[in-house]
Amino acid sequence: MAINKMFQVSAAAVMAAMACLAFGPAAAQLDARNADGQQEEVLEPAVESADVQEGLTRTGEGKIKISFVDTEWNEVIMFFADLNGYSYKPPATLPAGTFRYFSDDEYTPAEALDLLNNFLSQENPPYTLIKNNNALILRPSGQLPDNLIETVTPEGLYQRGMYEYLRCEFDLAGLEGTGITDDLSNLVTTGKFSVINAAKKLIVVETGATLRLMDRMISDARQNREVHTYSMRFIDTESLLIVVRDMMQLDEFNEDMEGKIKITVEPLGDRLFVYATDAKWEEFLKFAETIDVDADAAEVEEKERPFVRKYPVYESPELTMQVLQTALQGREVNLDQDAETGTIVLRGRTPDHE
């Protein structure tokens, strides 16, 4: 993001805001990857669990606040079921992990269910919580009863949860011989994928996020736009996109005004699907290869390349951003902030990160 604003901030304010980043580069690399492309250990600041009142609370507008610290999943789901008047019978086998999440954000019951399913999908093995009429049913994601999974149209996907398991039927007429079914089948993890050649239909059971991605891929295939795949090497997809959006002038949906490039993210994966003209694909690659680099290696190169790091901000995120914009004014950096978490993403050289 071009830094084009000046802010008058005292030296004391600068030092105070920089102290918000005092966890250091190691703790800030929340999504860094090592040289083998494997996820590095995530370092989190200590949490004063005594300050967190655990449970679910209903707000004045009928929404829900969520606060849990390392709570067993069965207890979390029972809280959710009791608060919303759902029946729930624990399964014989429960997720082995615990749930840790606390925020001042407020959620509708549907949004809260989707958030729980987001975390359940990260368990090993992944689990899914299904709402069927007035009952909650918890099952391993690969063992969901067909009769409990709701069928929606492609248009209806965008009114459902990202982590909710759904069944969707897609029309493949006119796409014969394009190889689109092979591309789509690669996205299925714990769901089901059935091609009905005679009817030129595709029926898929997967998460809402995966089904939405399939819908966009089918739409783009009909427009004859070429699909490219970019696999992340050292940083996470969102860190790359934050910088690329600025460099390529993309909107919040990762698309340019002329429709020459659109980028989608593989759900729960580390790949980007880039729908682009040849020229825009080459432009994307040029930027991606300078951003998606090993930060540790970049620091010791004779002529250092810019690299990306994330810096979590726990107090006064707006002030911290303003102070950093002032402090880095005139440098060749890209600076952006996650609107939801306050985390700052900086692309620059070692002196810019210090």
Short mmCIF file of N, CA and C in Angstrom, two decimals, residues 3-10 321-323 325-327 329:
data_model
loop_
_atom_site.label_atom_id
_atom_site.label_comp_id
_atom_site.label_asym_id
_atom_site.label_seq_id
_atom_site.Cartn_x
_atom_site.Cartn_y
_atom_site.Cartn_z
N ILE A 3 2.25 4.59 0.92
CA ILE A 3 2.12 5.35 2.17
C ILE A 3 2.14 6.82 1.80
N ASN A 4 0.97 7.45 1.81
CA ASN A 4 0.90 8.80 1.31
C ASN A 4 0.29 9.76 2.32
N LYS A 5 0.26 9.38 3.59
CA LYS A 5 -0.29 10.26 4.60
C LYS A 5 0.77 10.51 5.66
N MET A 6 0.78 11.72 6.18
CA MET A 6 1.70 12.08 7.26
C MET A 6 0.90 12.24 8.54
N PHE A 7 1.43 11.72 9.62
CA PHE A 7 0.76 11.83 10.90
C PHE A 7 1.74 12.47 11.89
N GLN A 8 1.26 13.44 12.66
CA GLN A 8 2.09 14.09 13.66
C GLN A 8 1.95 13.31 14.97
N VAL A 9 2.96 12.53 15.31
CA VAL A 9 2.92 11.70 16.51
C VAL A 9 4.18 11.95 17.31
N SER A 10 4.03 12.09 18.62
CA SER A 10 5.18 12.35 19.47
C SER A 10 6.10 11.15 19.53
N MET A 321 -0.88 1.53 13.66
CA MET A 321 -0.77 1.63 12.21
C MET A 321 -0.37 3.03 11.79
N GLN A 322 -0.97 4.03 12.39
CA GLN A 322 -0.65 5.42 12.06
C GLN A 322 0.81 5.74 12.38
N VAL A 323 1.27 5.27 13.54
CA VAL A 323 2.65 5.53 13.94
C VAL A 323 3.63 4.88 12.96
N GLN A 325 3.07 4.07 9.83
CA GLN A 325 3.02 4.78 8.55
C GLN A 325 3.92 6.01 8.57
N THR A 326 3.91 6.70 9.71
CA THR A 326 4.77 7.88 9.84
C THR A 326 6.24 7.48 9.91
N ALA A 327 6.55 6.45 10.71
CA ALA A 327 7.93 6.03 10.91
C ALA A 327 8.55 5.49 9.62
N GLN A 329 7.59 6.36 6.52
CA GLN A 329 7.35 7.27 5.40
C GLN A 329 8.60 7.42 4.53
#
